[in-house]
GROMACS .gro file of C-alpha atoms in nm:
model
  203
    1UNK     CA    1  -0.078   2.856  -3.549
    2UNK     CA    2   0.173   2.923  -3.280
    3UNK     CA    3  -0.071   3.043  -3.051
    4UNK     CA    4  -0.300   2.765  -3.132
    5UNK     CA    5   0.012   2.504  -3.039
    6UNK     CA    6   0.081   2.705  -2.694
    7UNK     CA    7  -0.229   2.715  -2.624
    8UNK     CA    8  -0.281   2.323  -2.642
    9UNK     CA    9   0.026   2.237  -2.426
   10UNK     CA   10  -0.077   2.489  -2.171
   11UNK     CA   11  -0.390   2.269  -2.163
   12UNK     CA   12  -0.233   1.970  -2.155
   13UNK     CA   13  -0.010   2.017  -1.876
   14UNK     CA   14  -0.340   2.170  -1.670
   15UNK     CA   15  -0.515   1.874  -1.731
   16UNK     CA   16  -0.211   1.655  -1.628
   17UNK     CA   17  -0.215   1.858  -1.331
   18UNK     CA   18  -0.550   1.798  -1.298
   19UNK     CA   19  -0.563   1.484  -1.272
   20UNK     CA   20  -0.252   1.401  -1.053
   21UNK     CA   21  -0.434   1.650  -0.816
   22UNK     CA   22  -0.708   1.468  -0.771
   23UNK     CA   23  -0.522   1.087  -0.781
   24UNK     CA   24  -0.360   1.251  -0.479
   25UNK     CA   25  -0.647   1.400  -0.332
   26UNK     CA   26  -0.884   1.093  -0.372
   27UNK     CA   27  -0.910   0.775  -0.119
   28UNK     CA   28  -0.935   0.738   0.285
   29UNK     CA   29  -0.809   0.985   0.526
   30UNK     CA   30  -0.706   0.891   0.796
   31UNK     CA   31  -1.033   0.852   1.019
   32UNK     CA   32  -1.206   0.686   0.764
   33UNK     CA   33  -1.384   0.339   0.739
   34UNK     CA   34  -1.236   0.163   0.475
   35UNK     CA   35  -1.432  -0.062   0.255
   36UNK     CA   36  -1.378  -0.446   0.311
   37UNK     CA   37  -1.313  -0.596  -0.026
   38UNK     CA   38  -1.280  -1.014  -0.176
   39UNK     CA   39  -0.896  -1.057  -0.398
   40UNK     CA   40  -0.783  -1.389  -0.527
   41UNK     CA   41  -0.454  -1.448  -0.304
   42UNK     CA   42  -0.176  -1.647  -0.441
   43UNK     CA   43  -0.318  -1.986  -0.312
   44UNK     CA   44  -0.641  -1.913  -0.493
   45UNK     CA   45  -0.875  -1.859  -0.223
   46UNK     CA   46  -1.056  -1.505  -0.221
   47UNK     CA   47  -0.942  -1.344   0.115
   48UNK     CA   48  -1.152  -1.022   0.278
   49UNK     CA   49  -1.039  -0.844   0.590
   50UNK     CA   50  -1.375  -1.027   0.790
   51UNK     CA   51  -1.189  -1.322   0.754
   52UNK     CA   52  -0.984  -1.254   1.036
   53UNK     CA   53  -1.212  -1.297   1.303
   54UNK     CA   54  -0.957  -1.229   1.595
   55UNK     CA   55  -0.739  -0.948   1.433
   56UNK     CA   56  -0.718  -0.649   1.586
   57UNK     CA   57  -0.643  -0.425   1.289
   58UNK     CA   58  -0.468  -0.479   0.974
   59UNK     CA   59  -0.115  -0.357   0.775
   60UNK     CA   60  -0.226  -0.349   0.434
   61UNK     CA   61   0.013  -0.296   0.204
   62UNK     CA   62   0.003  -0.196  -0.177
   63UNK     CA   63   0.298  -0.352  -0.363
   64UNK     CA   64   0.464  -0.544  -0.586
   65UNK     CA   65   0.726  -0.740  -0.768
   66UNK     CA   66   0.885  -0.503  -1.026
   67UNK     CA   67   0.958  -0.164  -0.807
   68UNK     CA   68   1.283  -0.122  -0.668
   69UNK     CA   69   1.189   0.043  -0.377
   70UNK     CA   70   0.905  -0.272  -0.314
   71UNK     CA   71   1.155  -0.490  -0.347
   72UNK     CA   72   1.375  -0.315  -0.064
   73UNK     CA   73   1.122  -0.319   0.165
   74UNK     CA   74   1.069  -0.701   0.128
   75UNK     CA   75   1.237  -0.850   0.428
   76UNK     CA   76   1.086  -0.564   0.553
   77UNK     CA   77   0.736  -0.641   0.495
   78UNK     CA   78   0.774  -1.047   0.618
   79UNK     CA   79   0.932  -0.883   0.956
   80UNK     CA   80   0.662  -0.657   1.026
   81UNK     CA   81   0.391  -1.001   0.985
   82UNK     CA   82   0.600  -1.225   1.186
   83UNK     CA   83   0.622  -0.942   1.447
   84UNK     CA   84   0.282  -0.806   1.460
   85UNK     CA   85   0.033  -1.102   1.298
   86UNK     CA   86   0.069  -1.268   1.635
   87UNK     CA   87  -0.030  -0.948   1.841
   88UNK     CA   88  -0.336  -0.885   1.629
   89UNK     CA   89  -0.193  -0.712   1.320
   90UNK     CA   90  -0.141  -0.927   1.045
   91UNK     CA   91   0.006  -0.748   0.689
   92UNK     CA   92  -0.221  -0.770   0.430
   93UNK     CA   93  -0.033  -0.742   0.067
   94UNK     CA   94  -0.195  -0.621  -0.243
   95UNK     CA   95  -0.028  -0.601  -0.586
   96UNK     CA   96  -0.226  -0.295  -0.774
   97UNK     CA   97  -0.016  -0.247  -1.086
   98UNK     CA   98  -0.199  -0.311  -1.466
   99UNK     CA   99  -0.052  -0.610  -1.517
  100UNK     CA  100  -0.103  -0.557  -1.894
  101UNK     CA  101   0.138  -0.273  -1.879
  102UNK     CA  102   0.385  -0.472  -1.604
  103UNK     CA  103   0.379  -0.855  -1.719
  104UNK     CA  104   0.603  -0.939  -1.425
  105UNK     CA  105   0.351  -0.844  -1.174
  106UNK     CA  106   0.114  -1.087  -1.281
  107UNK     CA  107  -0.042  -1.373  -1.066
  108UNK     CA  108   0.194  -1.602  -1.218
  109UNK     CA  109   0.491  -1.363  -1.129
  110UNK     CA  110   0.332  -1.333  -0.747
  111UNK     CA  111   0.302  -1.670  -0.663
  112UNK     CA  112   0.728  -1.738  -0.788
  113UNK     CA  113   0.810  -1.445  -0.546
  114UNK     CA  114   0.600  -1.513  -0.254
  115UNK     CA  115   0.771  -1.847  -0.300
  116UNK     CA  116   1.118  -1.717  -0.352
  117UNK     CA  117   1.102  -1.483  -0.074
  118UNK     CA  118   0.867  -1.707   0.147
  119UNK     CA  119   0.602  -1.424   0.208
  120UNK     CA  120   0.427  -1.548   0.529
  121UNK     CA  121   0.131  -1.277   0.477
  122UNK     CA  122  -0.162  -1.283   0.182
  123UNK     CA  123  -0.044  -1.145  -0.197
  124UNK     CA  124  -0.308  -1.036  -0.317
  125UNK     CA  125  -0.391  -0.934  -0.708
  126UNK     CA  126  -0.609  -0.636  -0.749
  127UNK     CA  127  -0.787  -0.702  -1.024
  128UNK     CA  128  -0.919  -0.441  -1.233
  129UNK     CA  129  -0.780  -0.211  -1.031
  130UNK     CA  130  -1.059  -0.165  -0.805
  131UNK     CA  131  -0.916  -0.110  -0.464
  132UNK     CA  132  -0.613   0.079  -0.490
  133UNK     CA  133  -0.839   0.378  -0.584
  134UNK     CA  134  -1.062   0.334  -0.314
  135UNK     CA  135  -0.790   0.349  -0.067
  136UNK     CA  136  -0.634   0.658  -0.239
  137UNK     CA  137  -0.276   0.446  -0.267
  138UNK     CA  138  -0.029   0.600  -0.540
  139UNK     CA  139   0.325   0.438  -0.485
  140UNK     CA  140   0.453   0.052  -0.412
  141UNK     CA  141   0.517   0.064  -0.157
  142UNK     CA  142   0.222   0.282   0.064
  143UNK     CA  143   0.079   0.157   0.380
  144UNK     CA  144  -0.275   0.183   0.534
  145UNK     CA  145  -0.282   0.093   0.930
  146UNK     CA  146  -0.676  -0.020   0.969
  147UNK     CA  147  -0.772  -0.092   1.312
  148UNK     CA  148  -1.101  -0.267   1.391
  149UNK     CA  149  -1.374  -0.060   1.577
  150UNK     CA  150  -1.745  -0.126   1.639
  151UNK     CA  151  -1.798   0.039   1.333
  152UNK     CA  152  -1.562  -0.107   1.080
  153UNK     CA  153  -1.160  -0.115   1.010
  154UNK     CA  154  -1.074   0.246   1.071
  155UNK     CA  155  -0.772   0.376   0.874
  156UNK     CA  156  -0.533   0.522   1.155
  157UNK     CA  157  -0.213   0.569   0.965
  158UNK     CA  158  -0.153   0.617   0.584
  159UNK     CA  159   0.196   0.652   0.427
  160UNK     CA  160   0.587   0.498   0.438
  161UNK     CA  161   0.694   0.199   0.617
  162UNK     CA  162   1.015   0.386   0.761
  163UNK     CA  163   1.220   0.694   0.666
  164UNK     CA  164   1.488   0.474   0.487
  165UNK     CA  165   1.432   0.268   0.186
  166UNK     CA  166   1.829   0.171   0.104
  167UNK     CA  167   1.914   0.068   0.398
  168UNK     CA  168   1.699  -0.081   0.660
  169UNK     CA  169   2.014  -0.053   0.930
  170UNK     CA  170   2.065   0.346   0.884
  171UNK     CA  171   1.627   0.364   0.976
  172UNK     CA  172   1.599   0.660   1.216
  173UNK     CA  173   1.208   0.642   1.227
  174UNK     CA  174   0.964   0.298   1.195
  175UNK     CA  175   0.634   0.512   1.123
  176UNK     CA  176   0.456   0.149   1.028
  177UNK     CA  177   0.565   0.018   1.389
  178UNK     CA  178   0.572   0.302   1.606
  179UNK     CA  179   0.152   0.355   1.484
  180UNK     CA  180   0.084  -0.032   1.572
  181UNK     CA  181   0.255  -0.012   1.890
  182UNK     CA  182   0.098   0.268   2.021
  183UNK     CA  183  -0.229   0.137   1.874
  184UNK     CA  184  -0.111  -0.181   2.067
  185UNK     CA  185  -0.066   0.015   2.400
  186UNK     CA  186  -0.378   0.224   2.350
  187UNK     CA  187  -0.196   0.497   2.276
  188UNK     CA  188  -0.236   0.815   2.009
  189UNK     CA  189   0.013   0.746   1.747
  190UNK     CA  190   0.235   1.052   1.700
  191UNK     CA  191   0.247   1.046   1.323
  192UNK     CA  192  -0.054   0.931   1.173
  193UNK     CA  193   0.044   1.025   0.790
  194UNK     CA  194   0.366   1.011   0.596
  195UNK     CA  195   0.460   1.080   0.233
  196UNK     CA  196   0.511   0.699   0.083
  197UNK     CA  197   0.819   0.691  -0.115
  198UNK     CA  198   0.830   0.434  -0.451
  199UNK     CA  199   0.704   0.369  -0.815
  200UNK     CA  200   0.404   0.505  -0.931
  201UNK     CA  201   0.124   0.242  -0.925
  202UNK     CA  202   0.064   0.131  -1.339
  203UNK     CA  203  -0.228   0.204  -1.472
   0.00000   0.00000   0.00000
């Protein structure tokens, strides 16, 4: 019986293994096309990345209300679309959490804190959770820099915003800007993927 019992825990901690292996494995590299895809924003419309006829490239962003490290990077976020939406780069939010299991990220719960916060970019609800997998994200926040090609929005960066969640004044290194200005300038950007620090997306 004891044997039995080790014997099932070993398996269930390989299969646990298993599977965060391949969470972490799956989803764009960077190189890749990614997928265009249609979410209900905040306002109600359905918004798609060919919507934006004259953008450049796009900051998507997976995040949302309930993570403490999301909700550090807020002012964050809104700076990064009034600086770069203008040059070609507009952030593109998406909220990928079950919202069975998180109540608080629901649409209801998006619209109050675009409102409260006065998000000037797209919250968008991923519904069914159909995206985030595609892209590969795992954490709130984790970025994907997309720029557009002739042959789709190419994923050039993947990863953190900066290298300092608490504290936004002690930031040593902007990965999210430092890719979309050199991107910007025509440049190769130096580090095209970082590890994305937050809360587990809920599934």
């Amino acid at each position: 019986m004891k044997t039995l019992k080790t014997t099932f825990v070993l398996l269930a901690v390989m299969s646990f293994f298993a599977f965060t292996i391949k969470t972490e494995d799956g989803g764009y590299k960077v190189g890749d096309m990614a997928t265009d895809f249609s979410l209900e924003n905040i306002d109600g419309s359905m918004v798609s990345l060919k919507d934006y006829k004259d953008a450049k490239g796009f900051i998507v962003i997976f995040t949302c209300n309930t993570c403490p490290y999301a909700v550090a990077y807020e002012d964050r976020i809104i700076a990064l679309d009034k600086k770069y939406a203008q040059k070609g780069y507009p952030v593109i939010a998406i909220m990928p959490n079950n919202t069975t299991v998180k109540p608080d990220d629901n649409m209801e719960a998006m619209k109050a804190r675009a409102k409260a916060k006065g998000f000037t970019f797209p919250y968008l609800l991923d519904k069914g959770q159909k995206i985030y997998p595609q892209y590969g994200a795992t954490k709130t926040p984790h970025v994907y820099i997309l720029q557009k090609t002739s042959d789709g929005n190419q994923v050039k960066y993947i990863g953190a915003i900066d290298d300092n969640y608490q504290d936004a004044e002690a930031v040593n290194q902007k990965y999210v800007e430092d890719a979309v200005d050199a991107l910007l300038a025509g440049k190769a950007i130096k580090e095209t993927q970082t590890r994305a620090i937050g809360c587990s997306i809920k599934v």
